[in-house]
Coordinates of C-alpha atoms in Angstrom, one line a residue:
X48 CA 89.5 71.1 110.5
X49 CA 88.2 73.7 112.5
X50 CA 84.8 73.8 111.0
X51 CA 85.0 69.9 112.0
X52 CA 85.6 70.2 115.6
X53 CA 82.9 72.8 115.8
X54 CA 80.3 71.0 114.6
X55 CA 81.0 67.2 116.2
X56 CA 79.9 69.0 119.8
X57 CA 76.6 70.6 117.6
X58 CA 76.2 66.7 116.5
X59 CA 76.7 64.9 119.8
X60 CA 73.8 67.4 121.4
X61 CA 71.4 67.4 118.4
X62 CA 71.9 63.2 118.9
X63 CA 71.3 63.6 122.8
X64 CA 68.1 66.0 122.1
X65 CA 66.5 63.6 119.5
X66 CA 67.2 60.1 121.3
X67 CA 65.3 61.9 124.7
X68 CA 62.7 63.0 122.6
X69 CA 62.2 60.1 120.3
X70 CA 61.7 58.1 123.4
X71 CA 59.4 60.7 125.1
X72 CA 57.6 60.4 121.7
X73 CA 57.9 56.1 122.0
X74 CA 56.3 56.4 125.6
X75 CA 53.1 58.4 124.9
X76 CA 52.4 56.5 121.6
X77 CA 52.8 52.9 123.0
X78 CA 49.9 53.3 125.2
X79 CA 47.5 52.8 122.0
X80 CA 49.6 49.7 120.4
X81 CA 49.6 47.6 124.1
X82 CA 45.9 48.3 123.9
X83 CA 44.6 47.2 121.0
X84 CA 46.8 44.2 121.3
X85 CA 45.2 43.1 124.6
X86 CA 41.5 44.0 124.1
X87 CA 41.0 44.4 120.1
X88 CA 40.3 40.2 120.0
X89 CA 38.2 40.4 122.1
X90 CA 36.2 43.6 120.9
X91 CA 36.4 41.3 117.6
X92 CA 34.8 38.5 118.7
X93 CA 32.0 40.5 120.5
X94 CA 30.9 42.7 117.3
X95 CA 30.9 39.7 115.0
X96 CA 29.8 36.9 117.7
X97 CA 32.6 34.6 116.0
X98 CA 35.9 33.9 117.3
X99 CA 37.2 32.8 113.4
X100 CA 37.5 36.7 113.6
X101 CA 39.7 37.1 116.5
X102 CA 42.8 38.0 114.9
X103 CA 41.7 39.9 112.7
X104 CA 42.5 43.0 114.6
X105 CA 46.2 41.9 114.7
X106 CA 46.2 40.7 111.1
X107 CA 44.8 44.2 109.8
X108 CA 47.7 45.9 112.2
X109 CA 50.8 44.2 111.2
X110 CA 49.1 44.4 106.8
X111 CA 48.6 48.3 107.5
X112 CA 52.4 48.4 109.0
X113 CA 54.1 46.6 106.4
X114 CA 52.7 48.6 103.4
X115 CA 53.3 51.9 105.5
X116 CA 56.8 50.8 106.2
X117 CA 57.8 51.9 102.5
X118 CA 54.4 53.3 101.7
X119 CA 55.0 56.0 104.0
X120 CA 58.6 56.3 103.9
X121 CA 59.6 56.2 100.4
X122 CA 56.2 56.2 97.6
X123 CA 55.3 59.3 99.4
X124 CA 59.0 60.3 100.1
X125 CA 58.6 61.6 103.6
X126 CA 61.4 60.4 105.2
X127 CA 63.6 60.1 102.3
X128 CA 62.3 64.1 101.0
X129 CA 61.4 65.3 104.5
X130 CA 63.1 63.8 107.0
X131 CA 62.3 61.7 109.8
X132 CA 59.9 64.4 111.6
X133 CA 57.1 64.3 108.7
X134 CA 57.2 60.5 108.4
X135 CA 56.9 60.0 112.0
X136 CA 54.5 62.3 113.0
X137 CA 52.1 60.9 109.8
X138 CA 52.1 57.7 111.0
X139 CA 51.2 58.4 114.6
X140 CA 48.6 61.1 113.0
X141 CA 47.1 57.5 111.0
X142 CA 47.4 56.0 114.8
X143 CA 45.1 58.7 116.5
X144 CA 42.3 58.5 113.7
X145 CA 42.5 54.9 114.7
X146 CA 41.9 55.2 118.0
X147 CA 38.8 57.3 117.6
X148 CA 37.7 55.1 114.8
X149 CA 37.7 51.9 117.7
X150 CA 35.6 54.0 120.1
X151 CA 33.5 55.1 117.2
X152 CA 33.3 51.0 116.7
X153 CA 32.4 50.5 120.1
X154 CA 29.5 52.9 120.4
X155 CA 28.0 51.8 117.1
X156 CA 28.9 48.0 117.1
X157 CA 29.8 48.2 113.3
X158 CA 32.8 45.9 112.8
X159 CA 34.1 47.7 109.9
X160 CA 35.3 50.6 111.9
X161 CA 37.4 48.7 114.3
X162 CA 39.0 46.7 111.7
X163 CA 39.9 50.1 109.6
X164 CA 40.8 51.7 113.2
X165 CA 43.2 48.8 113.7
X166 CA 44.9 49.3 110.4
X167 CA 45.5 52.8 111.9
X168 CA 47.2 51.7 114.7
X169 CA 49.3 49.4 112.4
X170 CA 50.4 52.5 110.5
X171 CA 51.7 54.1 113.5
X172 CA 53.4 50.5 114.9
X173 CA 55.7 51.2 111.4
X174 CA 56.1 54.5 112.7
X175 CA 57.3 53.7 116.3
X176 CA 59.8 50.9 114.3
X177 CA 61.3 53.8 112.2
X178 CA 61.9 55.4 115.0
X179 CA 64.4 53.5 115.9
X180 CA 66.3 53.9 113.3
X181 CA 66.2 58.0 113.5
X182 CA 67.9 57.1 116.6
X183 CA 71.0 56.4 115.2
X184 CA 70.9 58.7 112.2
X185 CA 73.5 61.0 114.2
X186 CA 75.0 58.1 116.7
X187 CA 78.8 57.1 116.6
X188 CA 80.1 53.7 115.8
X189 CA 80.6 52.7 119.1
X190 CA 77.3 53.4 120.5
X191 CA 74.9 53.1 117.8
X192 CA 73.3 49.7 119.7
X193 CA 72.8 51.6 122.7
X194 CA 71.0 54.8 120.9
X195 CA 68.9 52.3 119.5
X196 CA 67.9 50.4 122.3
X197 CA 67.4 53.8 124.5
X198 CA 64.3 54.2 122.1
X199 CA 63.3 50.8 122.1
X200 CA 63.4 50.8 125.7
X201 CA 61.4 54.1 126.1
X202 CA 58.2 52.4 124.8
X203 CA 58.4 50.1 128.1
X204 CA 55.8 52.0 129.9
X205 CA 53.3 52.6 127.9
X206 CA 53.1 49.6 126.2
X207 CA 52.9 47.6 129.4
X208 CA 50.1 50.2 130.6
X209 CA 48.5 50.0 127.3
X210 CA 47.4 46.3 128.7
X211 CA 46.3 47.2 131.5
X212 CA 44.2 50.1 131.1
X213 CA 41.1 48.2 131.0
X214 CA 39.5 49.2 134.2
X215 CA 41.0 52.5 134.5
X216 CA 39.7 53.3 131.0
X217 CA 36.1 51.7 132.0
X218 CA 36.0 54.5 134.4
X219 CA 37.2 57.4 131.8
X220 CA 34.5 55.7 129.6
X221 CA 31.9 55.5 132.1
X222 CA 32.4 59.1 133.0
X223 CA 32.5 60.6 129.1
X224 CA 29.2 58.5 128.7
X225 CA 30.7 55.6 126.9
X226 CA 31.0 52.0 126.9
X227 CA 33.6 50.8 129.5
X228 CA 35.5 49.3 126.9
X229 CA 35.8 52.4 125.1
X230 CA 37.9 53.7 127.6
X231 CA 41.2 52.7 127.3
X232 CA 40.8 53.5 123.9
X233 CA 40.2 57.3 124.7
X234 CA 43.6 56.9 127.0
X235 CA 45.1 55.8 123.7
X236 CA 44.1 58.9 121.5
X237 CA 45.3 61.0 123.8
X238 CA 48.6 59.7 124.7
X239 CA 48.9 59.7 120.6
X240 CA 48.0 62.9 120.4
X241 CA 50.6 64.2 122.6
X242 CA 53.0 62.2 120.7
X243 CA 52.4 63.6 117.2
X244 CA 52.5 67.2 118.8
X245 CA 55.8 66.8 120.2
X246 CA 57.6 65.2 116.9
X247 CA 56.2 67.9 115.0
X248 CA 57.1 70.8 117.7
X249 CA 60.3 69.2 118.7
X250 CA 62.3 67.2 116.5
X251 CA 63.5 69.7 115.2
X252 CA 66.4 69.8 113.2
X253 CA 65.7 66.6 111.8
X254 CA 68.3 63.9 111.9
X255 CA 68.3 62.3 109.1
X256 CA 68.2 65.5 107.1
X257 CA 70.7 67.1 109.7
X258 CA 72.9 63.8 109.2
X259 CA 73.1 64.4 105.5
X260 CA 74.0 68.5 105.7
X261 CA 76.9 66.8 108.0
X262 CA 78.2 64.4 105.1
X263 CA 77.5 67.3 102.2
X264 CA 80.7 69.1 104.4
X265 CA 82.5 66.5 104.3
X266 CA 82.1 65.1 108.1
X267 CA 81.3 61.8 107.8
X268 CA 83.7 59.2 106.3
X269 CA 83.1 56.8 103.7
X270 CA 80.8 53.9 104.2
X271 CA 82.1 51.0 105.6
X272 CA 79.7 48.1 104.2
X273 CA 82.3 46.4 102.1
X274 CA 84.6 46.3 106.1
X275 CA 81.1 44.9 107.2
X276 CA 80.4 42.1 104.9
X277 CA 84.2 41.1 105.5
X278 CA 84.0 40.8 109.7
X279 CA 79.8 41.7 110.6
X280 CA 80.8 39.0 113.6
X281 CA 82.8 41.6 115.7
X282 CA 81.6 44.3 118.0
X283 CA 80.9 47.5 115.6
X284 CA 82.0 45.7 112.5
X285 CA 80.9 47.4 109.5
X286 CA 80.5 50.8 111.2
X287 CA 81.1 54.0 109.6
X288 CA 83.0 56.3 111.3
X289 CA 80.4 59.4 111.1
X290 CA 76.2 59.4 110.9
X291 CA 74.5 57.2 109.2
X292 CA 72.3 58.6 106.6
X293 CA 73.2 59.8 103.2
X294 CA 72.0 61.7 100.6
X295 CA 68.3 60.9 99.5
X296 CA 68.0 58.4 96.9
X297 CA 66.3 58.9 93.4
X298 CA 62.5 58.4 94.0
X299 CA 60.3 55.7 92.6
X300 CA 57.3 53.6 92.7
X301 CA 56.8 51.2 95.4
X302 CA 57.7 48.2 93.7
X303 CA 61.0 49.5 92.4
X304 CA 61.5 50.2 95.9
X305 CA 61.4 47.1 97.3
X306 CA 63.5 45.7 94.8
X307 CA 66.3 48.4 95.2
X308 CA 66.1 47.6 98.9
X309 CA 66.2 43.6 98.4
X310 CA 69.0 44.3 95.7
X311 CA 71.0 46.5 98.2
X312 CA 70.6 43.5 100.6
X313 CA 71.7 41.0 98.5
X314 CA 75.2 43.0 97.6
X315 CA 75.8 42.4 101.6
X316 CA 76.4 39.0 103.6
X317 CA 76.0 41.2 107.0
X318 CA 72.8 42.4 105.7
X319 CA 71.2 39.1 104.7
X320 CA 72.0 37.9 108.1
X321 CA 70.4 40.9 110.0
X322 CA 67.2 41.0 107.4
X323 CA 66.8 37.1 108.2
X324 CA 66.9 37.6 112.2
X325 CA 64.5 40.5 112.8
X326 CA 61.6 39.0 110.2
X327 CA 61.8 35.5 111.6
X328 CA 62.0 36.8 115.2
X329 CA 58.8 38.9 114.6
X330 CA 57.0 36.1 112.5
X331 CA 57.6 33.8 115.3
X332 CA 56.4 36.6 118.1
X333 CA 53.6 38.0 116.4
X334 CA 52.3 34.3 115.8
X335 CA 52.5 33.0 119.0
X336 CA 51.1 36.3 120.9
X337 CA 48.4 37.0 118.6
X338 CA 46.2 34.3 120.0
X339 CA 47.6 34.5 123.7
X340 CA 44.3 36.7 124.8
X341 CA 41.6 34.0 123.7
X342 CA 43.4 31.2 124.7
X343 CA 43.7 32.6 128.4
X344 CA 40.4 33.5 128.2
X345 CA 39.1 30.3 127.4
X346 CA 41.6 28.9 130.2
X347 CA 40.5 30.8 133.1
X348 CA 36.3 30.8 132.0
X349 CA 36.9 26.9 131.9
X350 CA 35.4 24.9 128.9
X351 CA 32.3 27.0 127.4
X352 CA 33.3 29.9 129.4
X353 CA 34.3 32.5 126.3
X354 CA 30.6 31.9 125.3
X355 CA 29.3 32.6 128.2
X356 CA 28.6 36.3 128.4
X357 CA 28.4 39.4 126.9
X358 CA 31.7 40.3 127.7
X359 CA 34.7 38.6 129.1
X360 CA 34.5 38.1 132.8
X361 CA 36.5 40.8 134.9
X362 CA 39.3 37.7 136.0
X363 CA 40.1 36.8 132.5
X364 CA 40.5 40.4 131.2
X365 CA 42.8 41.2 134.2
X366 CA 45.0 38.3 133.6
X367 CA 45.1 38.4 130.1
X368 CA 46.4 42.2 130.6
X369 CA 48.7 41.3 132.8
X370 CA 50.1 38.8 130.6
X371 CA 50.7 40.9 127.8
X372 CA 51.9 43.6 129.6
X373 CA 54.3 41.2 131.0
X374 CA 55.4 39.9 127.5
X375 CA 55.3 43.8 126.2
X376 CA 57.6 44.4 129.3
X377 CA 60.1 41.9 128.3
X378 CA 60.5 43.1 124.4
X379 CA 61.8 46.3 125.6
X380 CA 62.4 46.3 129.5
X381 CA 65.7 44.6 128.8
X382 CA 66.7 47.2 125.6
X383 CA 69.6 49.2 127.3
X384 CA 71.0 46.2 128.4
X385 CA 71.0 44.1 125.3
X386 CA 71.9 47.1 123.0
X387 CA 74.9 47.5 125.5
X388 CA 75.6 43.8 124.4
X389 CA 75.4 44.2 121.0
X390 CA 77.8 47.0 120.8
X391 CA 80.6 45.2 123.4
X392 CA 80.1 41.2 122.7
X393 CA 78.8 41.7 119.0
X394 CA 75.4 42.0 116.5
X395 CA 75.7 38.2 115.5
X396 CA 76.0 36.9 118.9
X397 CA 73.7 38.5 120.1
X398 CA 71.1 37.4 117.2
X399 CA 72.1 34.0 118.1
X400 CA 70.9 34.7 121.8
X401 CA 67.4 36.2 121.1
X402 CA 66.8 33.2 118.4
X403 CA 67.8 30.5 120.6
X404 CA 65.3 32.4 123.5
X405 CA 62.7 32.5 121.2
X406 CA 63.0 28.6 120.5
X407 CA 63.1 28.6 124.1
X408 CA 60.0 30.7 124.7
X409 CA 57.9 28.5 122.7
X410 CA 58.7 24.9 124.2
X411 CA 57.8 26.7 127.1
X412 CA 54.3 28.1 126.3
X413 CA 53.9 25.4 124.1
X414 CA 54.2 22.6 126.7
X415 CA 52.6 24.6 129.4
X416 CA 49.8 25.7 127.2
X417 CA 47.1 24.2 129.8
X418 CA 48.7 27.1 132.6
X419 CA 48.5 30.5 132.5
X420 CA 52.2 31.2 134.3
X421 CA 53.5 28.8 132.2
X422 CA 52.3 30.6 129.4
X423 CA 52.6 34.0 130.8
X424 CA 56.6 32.6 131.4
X425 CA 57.2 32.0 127.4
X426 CA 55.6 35.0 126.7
X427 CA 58.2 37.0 128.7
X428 CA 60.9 34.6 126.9
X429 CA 59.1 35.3 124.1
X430 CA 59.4 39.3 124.2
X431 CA 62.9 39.4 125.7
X432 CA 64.0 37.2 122.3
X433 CA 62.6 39.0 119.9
X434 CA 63.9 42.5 121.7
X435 CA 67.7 41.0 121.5
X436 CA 67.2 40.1 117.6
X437 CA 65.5 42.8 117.0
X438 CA 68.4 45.3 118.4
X439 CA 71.1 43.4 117.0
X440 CA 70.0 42.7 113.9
X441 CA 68.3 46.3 113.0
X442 CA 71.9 47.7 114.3
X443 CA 73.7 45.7 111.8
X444 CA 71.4 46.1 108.8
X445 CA 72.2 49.6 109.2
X446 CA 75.7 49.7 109.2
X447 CA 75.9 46.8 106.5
X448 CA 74.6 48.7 103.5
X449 CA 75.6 52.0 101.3
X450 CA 74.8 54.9 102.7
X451 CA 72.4 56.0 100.0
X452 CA 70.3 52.6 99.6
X453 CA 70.0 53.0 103.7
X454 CA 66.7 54.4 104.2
X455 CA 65.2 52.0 101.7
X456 CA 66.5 49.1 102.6
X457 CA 64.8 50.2 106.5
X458 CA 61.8 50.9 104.6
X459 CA 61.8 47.1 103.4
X460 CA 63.0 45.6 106.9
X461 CA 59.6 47.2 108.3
X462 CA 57.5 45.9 105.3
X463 CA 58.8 42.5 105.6
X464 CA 58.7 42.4 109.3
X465 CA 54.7 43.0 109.6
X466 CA 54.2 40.5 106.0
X467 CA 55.9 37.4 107.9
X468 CA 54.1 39.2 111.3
X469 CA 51.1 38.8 109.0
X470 CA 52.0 34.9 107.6
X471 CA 52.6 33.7 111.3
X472 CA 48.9 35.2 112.3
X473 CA 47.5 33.2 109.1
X474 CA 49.5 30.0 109.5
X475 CA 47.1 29.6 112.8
X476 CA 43.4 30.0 112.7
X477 CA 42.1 31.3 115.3
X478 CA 41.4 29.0 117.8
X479 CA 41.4 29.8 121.5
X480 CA 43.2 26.9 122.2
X481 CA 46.9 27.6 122.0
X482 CA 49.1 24.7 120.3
X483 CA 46.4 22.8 119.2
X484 CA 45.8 22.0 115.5
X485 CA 42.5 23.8 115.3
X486 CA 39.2 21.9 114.1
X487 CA 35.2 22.5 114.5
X488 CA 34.3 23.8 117.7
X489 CA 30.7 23.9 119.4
X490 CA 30.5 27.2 119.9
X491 CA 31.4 28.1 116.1
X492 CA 28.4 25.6 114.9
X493 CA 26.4 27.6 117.2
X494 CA 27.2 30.9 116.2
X495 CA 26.8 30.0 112.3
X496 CA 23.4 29.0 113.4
X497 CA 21.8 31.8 115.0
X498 CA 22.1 35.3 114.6
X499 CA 24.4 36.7 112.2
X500 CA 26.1 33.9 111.7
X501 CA 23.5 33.1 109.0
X502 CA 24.7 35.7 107.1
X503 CA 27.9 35.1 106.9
X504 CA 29.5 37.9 109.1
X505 CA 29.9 40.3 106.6
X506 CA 32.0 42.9 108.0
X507 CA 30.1 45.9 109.0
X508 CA 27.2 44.0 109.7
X509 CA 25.1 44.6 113.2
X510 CA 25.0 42.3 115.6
X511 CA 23.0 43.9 117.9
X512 CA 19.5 43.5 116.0
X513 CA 20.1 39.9 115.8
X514 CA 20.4 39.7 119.2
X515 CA 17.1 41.4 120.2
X516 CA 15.2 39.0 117.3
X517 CA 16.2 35.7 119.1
X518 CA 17.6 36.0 122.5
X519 CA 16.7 32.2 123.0
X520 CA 18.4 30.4 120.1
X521 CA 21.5 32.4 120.8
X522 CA 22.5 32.3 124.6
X523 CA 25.3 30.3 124.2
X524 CA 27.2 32.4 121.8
X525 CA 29.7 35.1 123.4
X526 CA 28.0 37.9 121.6

């Protein structure tokens, strides 16, 4: 007994230590996410001269994040073997080489490098999603919506100044004798950097491996899935009375591991509902914002206008960074408050709230698609929706399932998440018109006829040289 009330204060101080310092972490690394979300469209439509390859960015982020969610975390047993630190700090490692692979991209216009840099930055997007779950490895019952949402909420400002980096990072790029647009993608390596120095320097002990040294003495109660399953509507239902994370679970490929994690889902009513909300939510987010950038670029250029230069004009870059930096701001702006709502009103009302703001968010930009507020306003909808289901439903998949099949069945929630992120960016072509079903557009037929577009836009293939060979034939393509 006394050995208990010894260690609970040790507990409640390692759990303030790693929540400040996972969101530290969340801060620094969110710079490089917000801005390869705002500008990486557009850097893929000016290397290939096509906009059928302006999600591609996007698409090769949320791929590279769902395999890393259990690639990383279970087939190489990082966070399952090593604890949270390794896992975490690998993944924003995978984020950094990304960000020097985009500038590399940039400076040699090969197309191949940005897409391969993108799927960098995916890997560390599972890695800033995990983190929220290492948040309430060591939280009690009663809080365990608000430790979440303290993470989530610490990625605020530098994802909204990811977006908006462009023409502070035109001058860094200008000044290291780079292209502007390389710029903001130097910020990002460095903010990453910092990032993966402090999780490896200061998450330390780890809190998933501390968590379990707490149950192995007996500190924790037993689970309380089955209590969870029975009640998952009310406040805290489900919770265990002590951390969260158990003892590691056997090892095993990564197919056996997604099936343990689906079959340790299905055992749990609670957990089906909470695996539903967070992968719809983000399936519907990621599909609507991943064409947001082209579309308000071809709103505020006017008809034609996204062919008509080099590069974007400097009106339609600043508004399409403000807008996603507004959306951005309202997926995790709003965290304390709706983790505070989970935890006092409930995890399934509050699921119910982000859905039905997320229906709401897209009759909004849907009907208003021929406005940029209008658009900029269901964006916002859009980010504070997903934020609430998100909270709410990654609190109670955490609390609905054994303690052993816990880390797994995370491991699957991330996969599944950037696969239906992935499915919702595929549904839509790319199409710069937003709620439209797409079809043949001039400047496509253009671009297939001059340049590279003869050749099929091969990835890795130079634009550039094209260019120079028949600067008449191709003026109206957005090179």
């Amino acid at each position: 007994m006394a050995t208990t009330s010894r260690a609970e204060p040790d507990q409640r101080q390692v759990q303030r230590r790693t929540v400040a310092l996972l969101g530290s972490a969340q801060l620094l690394s969110g710079i490089g996410t917000g801005a390869t979300v705002s500008i990486g469209s557009l850097l893929a439509v000016d290397l290939t001269g096509s906009e059928s390859w302006a999600g591609s960015v996007a698409t090769m982020m949320t791929l590279a994040a769902a395999l890393a969610a259990l690639d990383v975390y279970k087939r190489h047993a990082l966070a399952e073997r090593r604890g949270r630190r390794v896992g975490l700090a690998t993944g924003l490692a995978a984020a950094l080489a990304g960000a020097v692979l985009i500038v590399v991209s940039v400076v040699s216009g090969i197309f191949a490098f940005l897409a391969v840099g993108a799927a960098g930055i995916g890997v560390g997007t599972a890695a800033n999603l995990q983190a929220r779950f290492a948040a309430v490895d060591l939280a009690d019952p009663a809080h365990r919506g608000r430790s979440l949402s303290a993470v989530v909420w610490a990625i605020t400002i530098g994802a909204v100044a990811g977006p908006n980096l462009i023409q502070p990072g035109a001058v860094v790029g200008q000044a290291l004798g780079l292209p502007p647009i390389a710029g903001p993608f130097v910020i990002s390596a460095a903010g990453l950097l910092l990032a993966t120095a402090l999780l490896i320097v200061g998450l330390r002990p780890d809190p998933l491996l501390f968590a379990r040294r707490l149950a192995a003495q007996g500190q924790t109660a037993a689970p309380a899935a089955a209590a969870g399953s029975a009640a998952y509507g009310a406040p805290g239902a489900g919770a265990a009375a002590g951390p969260l994370a158990g003892p590691p679970p056997p090892g095993g490929s990564l197919g056996s591991s997604l099936s343990r994690g689906l079959r340790a889902v299905r055992q749990a009513p609670a957990a089906i509902l909470a695996l539903a909300a967070v992968v719809g939510a983000h399936a519907v987010m990621v599909g609507v914002m991943s064409m947001t950038p082209l579309h308000l670029q071809a709103l505020v250029a006017g008809p034609g206008g996204v062919h008509g230069s080099h590069t974007a004009g400097n009106d339609a870059l600043v508004i399409i960074g403000f807008t996603i930096s507004l959306h951005i701001a309202g997926m995790f702006a709003l965290s304390p408050a709706l983790g505070w709502l989970t935890d006092k009103v409930g995890r399934v009302q509050t699921i119910a709230l982000g859905l039905g703001t997320i229906v709401s968010a897209v009759l909004v930009a849907g009907y208003g698609q021929g406005s940029a507020r209008a658009v900029a306003a269901g964006l916002v909808l859009l980010g504070v929706g997903w934020s609430a289901a998100t909270i709410a439903g990654s609190t109670l998949l955490a609390e609905s399932v054994d303690q052993e099949e816990r880390v797994v069945v995370q491991g699957v929630s991330d996969m599944l998440m950037g696969a239906a992120g992935a499915a919702g960016r595929g549904g839509v072509r790319s199409d710069p018109q937003l709620g439209r079903v797409p079809g043949p557009q001039p400047g496509r037929r253009r671009a297939r006829r001059c340049g590279p577009g003869r050749r099929g836009l091969r990835p890795g293939y130079r634009a550039a040289p094209a260019r120079r060979r028949e600067p008449a034939r191709c003026t109206g393509v957005w090179w």
